[in-house]
Amino acid sequence: MGKRGSRSQSQLLSNLTKKQKKHLRDFGEEHPFYDRVSGKEAKPQICQLSESSDGSNSESESESEPEQVSGYHKLLASLKNVSEEEEEEEEEEEEEEDSVVDDVEMNNESADDDVSVEEETATASTKMQENVTLSADPEGQDGEEPPGTSDKSLEEFTDAKHESLFSLETNFLEEESGDNCSPKVSQDPFVQHVNKELKEKEIQAVATNPKTTHQLKWPILGQIVFSSKFQKLETFKPPKDIDLKSLHLQKPLESTWTKTNSQFLSGPPKSNSSFTPLQKELFLIMNSYRDLFYPERTALKNGEEIRHVYCLHVINHVLKANAQVLGNNSRRRSQKLGVGDDDDFRDQGLTRPKVLILVPFREAALRVVQLFISLLEGDSKKKIIVSNKKRFQGEYGSDPEERPPNLKRPEDYEAVFMGNIDDHFRIGVAILQRSIRLYAPFYSSDILIASPLGLRTIIGGEGEKKRDFDFLSSIELLIIDQADIYLMQNWEHVLHLMNHMNLLPLDSHGVDFSRVRMWSLNNWSKYYRQTLLFGALQDAQINSVFNKYCVNLQGQVAVRNVPLTGSISHVLVQLPHVFQRMEAENLASVIDSRFNFFVNKILPQYRDAVMSHTLIYVPSYFDFVRLRNYFKKEELNFTHICEYTQKSGVSRARHFFLKGEKQFLLLTERFHFYKRYTIKGIRNLIFYELPTYPHFYSEICNMLKATSRGEEATWTCTVLYSKYDAQRLAAVVGVERAAQMLQSKKNVHLFITGEK
């Protein structure tokens, strides 16, 4: 009995959190907040007391009767018997957590201190690697958070109530859904893609085969490049008209897509005009299961149009994949085939998640889920089942009143930062026929919607105990939307994610290996994964991800249009632009070459007090830290603003620069991206490197007219560039002028007349 009692007490202790244990140890009882209240109404008990009953009698009775020890006191007694070593370990853990918080707070407050690049990177990584409960926990939690819980990272909600309802193993295909739900047609691109078998020789040859390319011009997309490392390279051109039936859309998408997409269609909706011209060409590539890179997705112009079409592709893929599994479940149940025939039913991966959608903010995740609901619901009077919808709208929606009404920013800023802009989130979505389960545990989900930071805290790093990336092992469709924004957040998170895609899982997670496709067992999933990459610009880092990690057997398609006119044409002030070319031996030495060129040749020209009010625009934060430390070492009269600067520090820096009390102002590109403040008092402008977004060049140059006091003749603008900045240079000055500048190897002087 003693052993059983101690076991039950230890189990109760293990279920308590650290705060509950501390309260139990200090006060001898659990906090009333955690009282377990029965759902049944207690019947009232009537007690008759004698008239002579008083306090003394009750005290004597209590002394005579044996005291009943409650469960709380038993827990308290066991807590007091905890060894001193365990208490010391808990205190050490608390001290470590406090030290991490202190380090992060000190890092935020000491933005003006002289800190090396390595120290700031280490502090940022410490802040990023917080101890967060994983939403991929297969056990899940049972529902609502207790009111008043301030720390949301202690428990992350997952829906555990609907596990059996959305299970692919225990459900079967509904007869009323029709034959279309089971993709048996050989012409279906989905069936052709998943059933295509690779040979060992082809996989080995991929590493050595040169990439074959073919360039075509499409009516809307423009110049596109087909490429593949496999032997066959197939290309195609878009037909003038497409029929929805020829696209092999799964029910009910044929009927719901036209209504969902009606806002982008002009004129009365027709069966042959359910897509816009851009959507038609994009979906033809998506439906062929080729990798796609489209670098012309902008929030103002075509962002929602593209989101609609890739959500259609996602739902179509998931419905077909699940219909295949459910159909095989029915066949196995009816035919009762033996073990030898199981190869006919290989229809899934090593884990259930099939689609990963990477978006930068919660607002984007909200719109994606709303599109899923619209695509499954359509005109049907029968509403689909969406579990936890109210909770989802509360956590991912936004209050319009939170945004200050007098905030005036450019249109592209308003479009990007609309709604809930929290960038740390992840959510699992399970879809079964016409029902949607939000907050599904990751290993019970079909679709994962997350931000790079939200996934980074789950994947973890080398040496961390709590890390998990098995749910990425069988991703068949990866969508990276608004990739350019990740350059402003943390591109390392994207690279870390790509390095963990389609790896063999460390645990089986209850999979039936007789149903797993052979190419998934052979660890060839990355050759079957389709990657759709959308961004607003051509950037070397984004191109590198597409070229390195996209090895789809169907091939790759990249849109490669060159900018004919650069953003310099939008400069509205009369300003001479001097493009200083610097030489670098290789790409790795560009950073040091740029710094030495700036310190030795550019900065001496601006040290004179006459060249006051000089703004230095620095795209890279690491370059900013290096310059800041150098300016402090040389004791130059300067101030600086970065994305980590407090609001009061920003106001001081802007005031000192405007009044001329500080000669130089160092400004980071990420600060301009997130704030878009107008810096007043600029007379001399230095672009330490060409901006990531080409329209930032004209925005910064146009700031000079904010405080125009007749000194326009003395304004200067200097830009540093090298041959490795060809893409950014073409986006600023145009492709023809950029080609001439890269060939001449001389400094170029341009004079923009501006508005008259």
mmCIF file of C-alpha atoms in Angstrom, residues 334-672:
data_model
loop_
_atom_site.group_PDB
_atom_site.id
_atom_site.type_symbol
_atom_site.label_atom_id
_atom_site.label_comp_id
_atom_site.label_asym_id
_atom_site.label_seq_id
_atom_site.Cartn_x
_atom_site.Cartn_y
_atom_site.Cartn_z
ATOM 1 C CA SER A 334 -14.528 -5.006 -48.725
ATOM 2 C CA GLN A 335 -12.022 -7.274 -50.460
ATOM 3 C CA LYS A 336 -10.142 -8.377 -47.328
ATOM 4 C CA LEU A 337 -6.964 -8.889 -49.322
ATOM 5 C CA GLY A 338 -3.961 -10.681 -47.899
ATOM 6 C CA VAL A 339 -0.586 -9.249 -46.976
ATOM 7 C CA GLY A 340 0.910 -10.044 -50.373
ATOM 8 C CA ASP A 341 -1.396 -7.555 -52.115
ATOM 9 C CA ASP A 342 -0.530 -4.583 -49.894
ATOM 10 C CA ASP A 343 1.741 -3.030 -52.531
ATOM 11 C CA ASP A 344 -1.386 -1.988 -54.429
ATOM 12 C CA PHE A 345 -2.360 0.294 -51.551
ATOM 13 C CA ARG A 346 0.788 2.366 -51.060
ATOM 14 C CA ASP A 347 -0.821 5.776 -50.941
ATOM 15 C CA GLN A 348 0.815 7.894 -48.231
ATOM 16 C CA GLY A 349 4.057 9.158 -46.720
ATOM 17 C CA LEU A 350 5.869 8.430 -43.495
ATOM 18 C CA THR A 351 3.904 11.170 -41.711
ATOM 19 C CA ARG A 352 0.538 12.712 -42.502
ATOM 20 C CA PRO A 353 1.385 16.406 -43.186
ATOM 21 C CA LYS A 354 1.435 16.878 -46.959
ATOM 22 C CA VAL A 355 1.447 20.647 -47.424
ATOM 23 C CA LEU A 356 3.487 23.366 -45.723
ATOM 24 C CA ILE A 357 2.514 26.996 -46.341
ATOM 25 C CA LEU A 358 5.034 29.567 -45.157
ATOM 26 C CA VAL A 359 3.578 33.052 -44.630
ATOM 27 C CA PRO A 360 5.106 36.028 -42.750
ATOM 28 C CA PHE A 361 2.177 37.223 -40.585
ATOM 29 C CA ARG A 362 -0.942 35.896 -38.876
ATOM 30 C CA GLU A 363 -3.101 38.004 -41.174
ATOM 31 C CA ALA A 364 -1.878 35.973 -44.152
ATOM 32 C CA ALA A 365 -2.626 32.701 -42.330
ATOM 33 C CA LEU A 366 -6.136 33.980 -41.570
ATOM 34 C CA ARG A 367 -6.785 34.729 -45.241
ATOM 35 C CA VAL A 368 -5.479 31.318 -46.318
ATOM 36 C CA VAL A 369 -7.842 29.492 -43.944
ATOM 37 C CA GLN A 370 -10.761 31.689 -45.018
ATOM 38 C CA LEU A 371 -10.046 30.708 -48.623
ATOM 39 C CA PHE A 372 -9.992 27.032 -47.657
ATOM 40 C CA ILE A 373 -13.441 27.397 -46.102
ATOM 41 C CA SER A 374 -14.765 29.291 -49.120
ATOM 42 C CA LEU A 375 -13.405 26.694 -51.556
ATOM 43 C CA LEU A 376 -15.043 23.819 -49.693
ATOM 44 C CA GLU A 377 -18.306 25.641 -49.030
ATOM 45 C CA GLY A 378 -19.105 27.673 -52.131
ATOM 46 C CA ASP A 379 -22.815 28.182 -52.896
ATOM 47 C CA SER A 380 -23.849 25.159 -50.885
ATOM 48 C CA LYS A 381 -26.572 25.873 -48.336
ATOM 49 C CA LYS A 382 -25.080 23.172 -46.137
ATOM 50 C CA LYS A 383 -22.282 24.794 -44.157
ATOM 51 C CA ILE A 384 -19.105 22.796 -43.684
ATOM 52 C CA ILE A 385 -17.902 21.846 -40.226
ATOM 53 C CA VAL A 386 -15.025 24.050 -39.032
ATOM 54 C CA SER A 387 -13.814 23.182 -35.552
ATOM 55 C CA ASN A 388 -12.332 25.912 -33.318
ATOM 56 C CA LYS A 389 -13.253 28.614 -35.834
ATOM 57 C CA LYS A 390 -14.146 31.223 -33.219
ATOM 58 C CA ARG A 391 -10.880 30.690 -31.366
ATOM 59 C CA PHE A 392 -8.927 30.947 -34.602
ATOM 60 C CA GLN A 393 -10.562 34.240 -35.582
ATOM 61 C CA GLY A 394 -9.817 35.644 -32.141
ATOM 62 C CA GLU A 395 -6.119 34.711 -32.219
ATOM 63 C CA TYR A 396 -5.406 35.486 -35.872
ATOM 64 C CA GLY A 397 -7.784 38.376 -36.455
ATOM 65 C CA SER A 398 -7.175 42.006 -35.553
ATOM 66 C CA ASP A 399 -9.025 44.959 -34.105
ATOM 67 C CA PRO A 400 -9.202 47.918 -36.542
ATOM 68 C CA GLU A 401 -9.281 50.335 -33.611
ATOM 69 C CA GLU A 402 -5.780 49.262 -32.533
ATOM 70 C CA ARG A 403 -4.267 51.031 -35.547
ATOM 71 C CA PRO A 404 -3.794 54.800 -35.037
ATOM 72 C CA PRO A 405 -6.035 56.696 -37.479
ATOM 73 C CA ASN A 406 -3.490 59.424 -38.245
ATOM 74 C CA LEU A 407 -0.754 57.026 -39.340
ATOM 75 C CA LYS A 408 0.223 57.934 -42.904
ATOM 76 C CA ARG A 409 2.457 55.498 -44.749
ATOM 77 C CA PRO A 410 2.984 54.506 -48.403
ATOM 78 C CA GLU A 411 0.398 52.256 -50.032
ATOM 79 C CA ASP A 412 2.715 49.260 -50.220
ATOM 80 C CA TYR A 413 3.407 49.585 -46.483
ATOM 81 C CA GLU A 414 -0.315 49.618 -45.693
ATOM 82 C CA ALA A 415 -0.851 46.523 -47.856
ATOM 83 C CA VAL A 416 1.998 44.521 -46.286
ATOM 84 C CA PHE A 417 1.321 45.433 -42.650
ATOM 85 C CA MET A 418 -2.433 45.055 -42.708
ATOM 86 C CA GLY A 419 -4.182 43.197 -39.883
ATOM 87 C CA ASN A 420 -2.412 41.019 -37.311
ATOM 88 C CA ILE A 421 1.334 41.252 -38.016
ATOM 89 C CA ASP A 422 2.543 38.820 -35.344
ATOM 90 C CA ASP A 423 5.318 36.745 -36.936
ATOM 91 C CA HIS A 424 5.497 33.860 -34.418
ATOM 92 C CA PHE A 425 2.768 31.303 -35.084
ATOM 93 C CA ARG A 426 2.044 27.825 -36.395
ATOM 94 C CA ILE A 427 -1.186 25.909 -36.849
ATOM 95 C CA GLY A 428 -2.174 22.489 -38.132
ATOM 96 C CA VAL A 429 -5.195 22.032 -40.413
ATOM 97 C CA ALA A 430 -6.852 18.683 -41.114
ATOM 98 C CA ILE A 431 -9.301 18.291 -43.987
ATOM 99 C CA LEU A 432 -11.561 15.285 -44.381
ATOM 100 C CA GLN A 433 -13.970 15.486 -47.306
ATOM 101 C CA ARG A 434 -15.960 18.650 -46.423
ATOM 102 C CA SER A 435 -14.860 19.251 -42.833
ATOM 103 C CA ILE A 436 -11.969 21.331 -41.525
ATOM 104 C CA ARG A 437 -10.203 20.859 -38.204
ATOM 105 C CA LEU A 438 -8.195 23.850 -37.016
ATOM 106 C CA TYR A 439 -5.476 23.521 -34.363
ATOM 107 C CA ALA A 440 -4.978 19.872 -35.261
ATOM 108 C CA PRO A 441 -1.826 18.269 -33.804
ATOM 109 C CA PHE A 442 0.904 18.394 -36.411
ATOM 110 C CA TYR A 443 1.020 14.620 -36.929
ATOM 111 C CA SER A 444 -2.760 14.570 -37.476
ATOM 112 C CA SER A 445 -2.726 17.508 -39.920
ATOM 113 C CA ASP A 446 -2.816 17.630 -43.695
ATOM 114 C CA ILE A 447 -1.722 21.264 -43.994
ATOM 115 C CA LEU A 448 0.704 23.209 -41.816
ATOM 116 C CA ILE A 449 0.552 27.019 -41.906
ATOM 117 C CA ALA A 450 3.410 28.722 -40.104
ATOM 118 C CA SER A 451 5.932 31.528 -40.070
ATOM 119 C CA PRO A 452 9.680 30.804 -40.307
ATOM 120 C CA LEU A 453 10.129 31.816 -36.668
ATOM 121 C CA GLY A 454 7.226 29.621 -35.562
ATOM 122 C CA LEU A 455 8.843 26.588 -37.182
ATOM 123 C CA ARG A 456 12.349 27.525 -36.022
ATOM 124 C CA THR A 457 11.318 27.229 -32.366
ATOM 125 C CA ILE A 458 10.051 23.690 -33.042
ATOM 126 C CA ILE A 459 12.893 22.458 -35.221
ATOM 127 C CA GLY A 460 15.471 23.735 -32.748
ATOM 128 C CA GLY A 461 19.206 23.420 -33.234
ATOM 129 C CA GLU A 462 21.961 20.909 -32.748
ATOM 130 C CA GLY A 463 22.294 19.820 -29.124
ATOM 131 C CA GLU A 464 18.834 20.971 -28.023
ATOM 132 C CA LYS A 465 16.745 18.384 -26.185
ATOM 133 C CA LYS A 466 13.320 19.620 -27.240
ATOM 134 C CA ARG A 467 13.319 19.624 -31.017
ATOM 135 C CA ASP A 468 11.181 17.955 -33.643
ATOM 136 C CA PHE A 469 11.207 17.996 -37.427
ATOM 137 C CA ASP A 470 9.748 14.600 -38.317
ATOM 138 C CA PHE A 471 6.532 16.312 -39.450
ATOM 139 C CA LEU A 472 8.505 17.732 -42.412
ATOM 140 C CA SER A 473 9.509 14.279 -43.677
ATOM 141 C CA SER A 474 6.627 13.748 -46.133
ATOM 142 C CA ILE A 475 5.825 17.283 -47.304
ATOM 143 C CA GLU A 476 4.684 16.975 -50.922
ATOM 144 C CA LEU A 477 3.850 20.619 -51.539
ATOM 145 C CA LEU A 478 5.852 23.523 -50.097
ATOM 146 C CA ILE A 479 4.609 27.089 -50.622
ATOM 147 C CA ILE A 480 6.830 30.006 -49.613
ATOM 148 C CA ASP A 481 4.746 33.138 -49.989
ATOM 149 C CA GLN A 482 6.124 36.703 -49.738
ATOM 150 C CA ALA A 483 9.695 35.428 -49.606
ATOM 151 C CA ASP A 484 11.108 38.957 -49.768
ATOM 152 C CA ILE A 485 9.687 39.761 -46.312
ATOM 153 C CA TYR A 486 11.733 36.928 -44.785
ATOM 154 C CA LEU A 487 14.839 38.821 -45.876
ATOM 155 C CA MET A 488 13.679 41.591 -43.534
ATOM 156 C CA GLN A 489 12.803 39.139 -40.724
ATOM 157 C CA ASN A 490 15.526 36.489 -40.533
ATOM 158 C CA TRP A 491 16.573 34.602 -43.651
ATOM 159 C CA GLU A 492 18.518 32.091 -41.546
ATOM 160 C CA HIS A 493 15.191 30.629 -40.380
ATOM 161 C CA VAL A 494 14.264 29.836 -43.991
ATOM 162 C CA LEU A 495 17.614 28.183 -44.666
ATOM 163 C CA HIS A 496 17.329 26.192 -41.439
ATOM 164 C CA LEU A 497 13.881 24.986 -42.502
ATOM 165 C CA MET A 498 15.051 23.954 -45.971
ATOM 166 C CA ASN A 499 17.901 21.938 -44.466
ATOM 167 C CA HIS A 500 15.352 19.887 -42.484
ATOM 168 C CA MET A 501 12.859 19.256 -45.279
ATOM 169 C CA ASN A 502 12.085 15.672 -46.317
ATOM 170 C CA LEU A 503 14.500 13.935 -43.949
ATOM 171 C CA LEU A 504 13.790 10.428 -42.700
ATOM 172 C CA PRO A 505 11.846 10.655 -39.409
ATOM 173 C CA LEU A 506 13.486 9.588 -36.178
ATOM 174 C CA ASP A 507 10.262 7.942 -34.949
ATOM 175 C CA SER A 508 7.613 5.886 -36.754
ATOM 176 C CA HIS A 509 4.695 7.926 -35.310
ATOM 177 C CA GLY A 510 2.364 4.942 -35.695
ATOM 178 C CA VAL A 511 2.606 4.730 -39.488
ATOM 179 C CA ASP A 512 1.500 1.611 -41.367
ATOM 180 C CA PHE A 513 4.587 0.882 -43.463
ATOM 181 C CA SER A 514 2.582 -1.328 -45.817
ATOM 182 C CA ARG A 515 0.752 1.836 -46.969
ATOM 183 C CA VAL A 516 3.865 4.020 -47.426
ATOM 184 C CA ARG A 517 4.992 4.753 -50.979
ATOM 185 C CA MET A 518 8.296 3.181 -51.968
ATOM 186 C CA TRP A 519 9.897 6.485 -52.990
ATOM 187 C CA SER A 520 9.156 7.803 -49.517
ATOM 188 C CA LEU A 521 10.748 4.739 -47.892
ATOM 189 C CA ASN A 522 13.798 5.186 -50.143
ATOM 190 C CA ASN A 523 14.233 8.758 -48.845
ATOM 191 C CA TRP A 524 13.491 10.200 -52.284
ATOM 192 C CA SER A 525 10.678 12.495 -51.119
ATOM 193 C CA LYS A 526 12.591 15.655 -52.023
ATOM 194 C CA TYR A 527 12.504 14.625 -55.689
ATOM 195 C CA TYR A 528 8.692 14.458 -55.543
ATOM 196 C CA ARG A 529 8.177 17.647 -53.529
ATOM 197 C CA GLN A 530 6.772 20.600 -55.422
ATOM 198 C CA THR A 531 7.994 24.011 -54.253
ATOM 199 C CA LEU A 532 6.133 27.218 -55.102
ATOM 200 C CA LEU A 533 8.157 30.327 -54.334
ATOM 201 C CA PHE A 534 6.560 33.778 -54.550
ATOM 202 C CA GLY A 535 8.305 37.068 -53.894
ATOM 203 C CA ALA A 536 8.393 40.715 -54.915
ATOM 204 C CA LEU A 537 11.934 40.876 -56.276
ATOM 205 C CA GLN A 538 14.831 39.038 -57.861
ATOM 206 C CA ASP A 539 17.354 38.478 -55.096
ATOM 207 C CA ALA A 540 20.491 36.365 -54.979
ATOM 208 C CA GLN A 541 19.527 34.697 -51.687
ATOM 209 C CA ILE A 542 16.062 33.734 -52.927
ATOM 210 C CA ASN A 543 17.507 32.473 -56.200
ATOM 211 C CA SER A 544 20.002 30.394 -54.255
ATOM 212 C CA VAL A 545 17.233 28.622 -52.316
ATOM 213 C CA PHE A 546 15.337 27.862 -55.522
ATOM 214 C CA ASN A 547 18.407 26.540 -57.338
ATOM 215 C CA LYS A 548 19.788 24.522 -54.412
ATOM 216 C CA TYR A 549 16.755 22.990 -52.712
ATOM 217 C CA CYS A 550 14.281 22.549 -55.594
ATOM 218 C CA VAL A 551 15.101 19.246 -57.307
ATOM 219 C CA ASN A 552 11.653 18.145 -58.414
ATOM 220 C CA LEU A 553 11.720 15.346 -60.987
ATOM 221 C CA GLN A 554 9.137 17.230 -63.071
ATOM 222 C CA GLY A 555 11.564 20.151 -63.442
ATOM 223 C CA GLN A 556 11.609 23.812 -62.465
ATOM 224 C CA VAL A 557 10.042 26.935 -63.951
ATOM 225 C CA ALA A 558 11.394 30.394 -63.092
ATOM 226 C CA VAL A 559 10.092 33.749 -64.316
ATOM 227 C CA ARG A 560 13.074 35.863 -65.411
ATOM 228 C CA ASN A 561 11.842 39.234 -66.630
ATOM 229 C CA VAL A 562 14.407 42.027 -66.615
ATOM 230 C CA PRO A 563 13.463 45.559 -65.468
ATOM 231 C CA LEU A 564 13.591 47.948 -68.407
ATOM 232 C CA THR A 565 13.292 51.103 -66.298
ATOM 233 C CA GLY A 566 14.747 51.348 -62.835
ATOM 234 C CA SER A 567 13.388 52.964 -59.693
ATOM 235 C CA ILE A 568 15.742 55.909 -60.222
ATOM 236 C CA SER A 569 13.145 57.258 -62.631
ATOM 237 C CA HIS A 570 10.848 57.885 -59.632
ATOM 238 C CA VAL A 571 13.285 60.282 -57.952
ATOM 239 C CA LEU A 572 11.521 63.644 -57.787
ATOM 240 C CA VAL A 573 14.398 65.891 -56.693
ATOM 241 C CA GLN A 574 17.264 67.372 -58.696
ATOM 242 C CA LEU A 575 20.144 65.287 -57.470
ATOM 243 C CA PRO A 576 23.494 64.145 -58.910
ATOM 244 C CA HIS A 577 23.949 60.375 -58.454
ATOM 245 C CA VAL A 578 27.540 59.106 -58.307
ATOM 246 C CA PHE A 579 27.893 55.323 -58.593
ATOM 247 C CA GLN A 580 31.274 54.297 -57.191
ATOM 248 C CA ARG A 581 32.413 50.884 -58.390
ATOM 249 C CA MET A 582 34.524 48.794 -56.026
ATOM 250 C CA GLU A 583 36.462 45.684 -56.972
ATOM 251 C CA ALA A 584 36.304 42.349 -55.139
ATOM 252 C CA GLU A 585 38.203 39.165 -55.914
ATOM 253 C CA ASN A 586 35.272 36.875 -55.141
ATOM 254 C CA LEU A 587 31.852 36.871 -53.525
ATOM 255 C CA ALA A 588 33.216 35.977 -50.094
ATOM 256 C CA SER A 589 35.480 39.031 -50.019
ATOM 257 C CA VAL A 590 32.796 41.570 -51.011
ATOM 258 C CA ILE A 591 31.938 42.494 -47.410
ATOM 259 C CA ASP A 592 35.528 43.346 -46.453
ATOM 260 C CA SER A 593 36.219 45.036 -49.784
ATOM 261 C CA ARG A 594 33.193 47.286 -49.387
ATOM 262 C CA PHE A 595 34.176 48.287 -45.856
ATOM 263 C CA ASN A 596 37.777 49.082 -46.834
ATOM 264 C CA PHE A 597 36.636 51.004 -49.906
ATOM 265 C CA PHE A 598 34.216 53.069 -47.836
ATOM 266 C CA VAL A 599 36.689 53.810 -45.033
ATOM 267 C CA ASN A 600 39.616 54.661 -47.291
ATOM 268 C CA LYS A 601 37.980 56.431 -50.253
ATOM 269 C CA ILE A 602 34.427 57.536 -49.469
ATOM 270 C CA LEU A 603 34.447 58.564 -45.808
ATOM 271 C CA PRO A 604 37.447 60.989 -46.052
ATOM 272 C CA GLN A 605 35.434 63.085 -48.522
ATOM 273 C CA TYR A 606 32.711 63.612 -45.902
ATOM 274 C CA ARG A 607 34.807 64.194 -42.768
ATOM 275 C CA ASP A 608 34.863 67.946 -43.364
ATOM 276 C CA ALA A 609 32.263 69.895 -41.388
ATOM 277 C CA VAL A 610 30.999 71.369 -44.656
ATOM 278 C CA MET A 611 29.652 67.925 -45.589
ATOM 279 C CA SER A 612 27.248 67.829 -42.664
ATOM 280 C CA HIS A 613 23.790 66.224 -42.608
ATOM 281 C CA THR A 614 25.080 63.009 -44.201
ATOM 282 C CA LEU A 615 22.771 59.978 -44.100
ATOM 283 C CA ILE A 616 24.419 56.565 -44.578
ATOM 284 C CA TYR A 617 21.905 53.911 -45.641
ATOM 285 C CA VAL A 618 23.056 50.385 -44.670
ATOM 286 C CA PRO A 619 21.011 47.361 -45.818
ATOM 287 C CA SER A 620 22.847 44.715 -43.741
ATOM 288 C CA TYR A 621 22.639 44.843 -39.956
ATOM 289 C CA PHE A 622 26.091 43.266 -39.629
ATOM 290 C CA ASP A 623 27.588 46.014 -41.786
ATOM 291 C CA PHE A 624 25.736 48.538 -39.638
ATOM 292 C CA VAL A 625 27.321 47.182 -36.439
ATOM 293 C CA ARG A 626 30.742 47.216 -38.051
ATOM 294 C CA LEU A 627 30.372 50.819 -39.177
ATOM 295 C CA ARG A 628 28.964 51.898 -35.835
ATOM 296 C CA ASN A 629 31.916 50.421 -33.979
ATOM 297 C CA TYR A 630 34.351 52.054 -36.391
ATOM 298 C CA PHE A 631 32.703 55.464 -36.007
ATOM 299 C CA LYS A 632 32.907 55.171 -32.226
ATOM 300 C CA LYS A 633 36.533 54.126 -32.419
ATOM 301 C CA GLU A 634 37.362 57.117 -34.625
ATOM 302 C CA GLU A 635 35.246 59.387 -32.387
ATOM 303 C CA LEU A 636 33.231 60.756 -35.269
ATOM 304 C CA ASN A 637 30.263 63.007 -34.621
ATOM 305 C CA PHE A 638 27.425 60.635 -35.500
ATOM 306 C CA THR A 639 24.174 59.079 -34.344
ATOM 307 C CA HIS A 640 22.436 55.918 -35.481
ATOM 308 C CA ILE A 641 18.999 54.328 -35.854
ATOM 309 C CA CYS A 642 18.334 50.615 -36.268
ATOM 310 C CA GLU A 643 15.372 48.281 -35.821
ATOM 311 C CA TYR A 644 16.340 47.698 -32.160
ATOM 312 C CA THR A 645 16.551 51.380 -31.211
ATOM 313 C CA GLN A 646 13.992 52.488 -28.632
ATOM 314 C CA LYS A 647 11.390 55.080 -29.664
ATOM 315 C CA SER A 648 12.993 57.747 -27.494
ATOM 316 C CA GLY A 649 16.386 57.040 -29.055
ATOM 317 C CA VAL A 650 14.898 57.373 -32.535
ATOM 318 C CA SER A 651 13.401 60.749 -31.654
ATOM 319 C CA ARG A 652 16.711 62.009 -30.236
ATOM 320 C CA ALA A 653 18.682 60.840 -33.245
ATOM 321 C CA ARG A 654 16.281 62.456 -35.709
ATOM 322 C CA HIS A 655 16.329 65.723 -33.714
ATOM 323 C CA PHE A 656 20.149 65.872 -33.466
ATOM 324 C CA PHE A 657 20.524 65.115 -37.169
ATOM 325 C CA LEU A 658 17.968 67.720 -38.209
ATOM 326 C CA LYS A 659 19.585 70.450 -36.088
ATOM 327 C CA GLY A 660 23.077 69.551 -37.349
ATOM 328 C CA GLU A 661 24.349 68.563 -33.906
ATOM 329 C CA LYS A 662 25.341 65.188 -35.394
ATOM 330 C CA GLN A 663 27.154 65.136 -38.707
ATOM 331 C CA PHE A 664 26.404 61.513 -39.682
ATOM 332 C CA LEU A 665 23.313 59.342 -39.300
ATOM 333 C CA LEU A 666 23.595 55.567 -39.762
ATOM 334 C CA LEU A 667 20.245 54.099 -40.832
ATOM 335 C CA THR A 668 19.448 50.399 -41.345
ATOM 336 C CA GLU A 669 17.213 49.124 -44.110
ATOM 337 C CA ARG A 670 15.129 47.006 -41.731
ATOM 338 C CA PHE A 671 14.217 50.116 -39.734
ATOM 339 C CA HIS A 672 13.032 51.819 -42.902
#
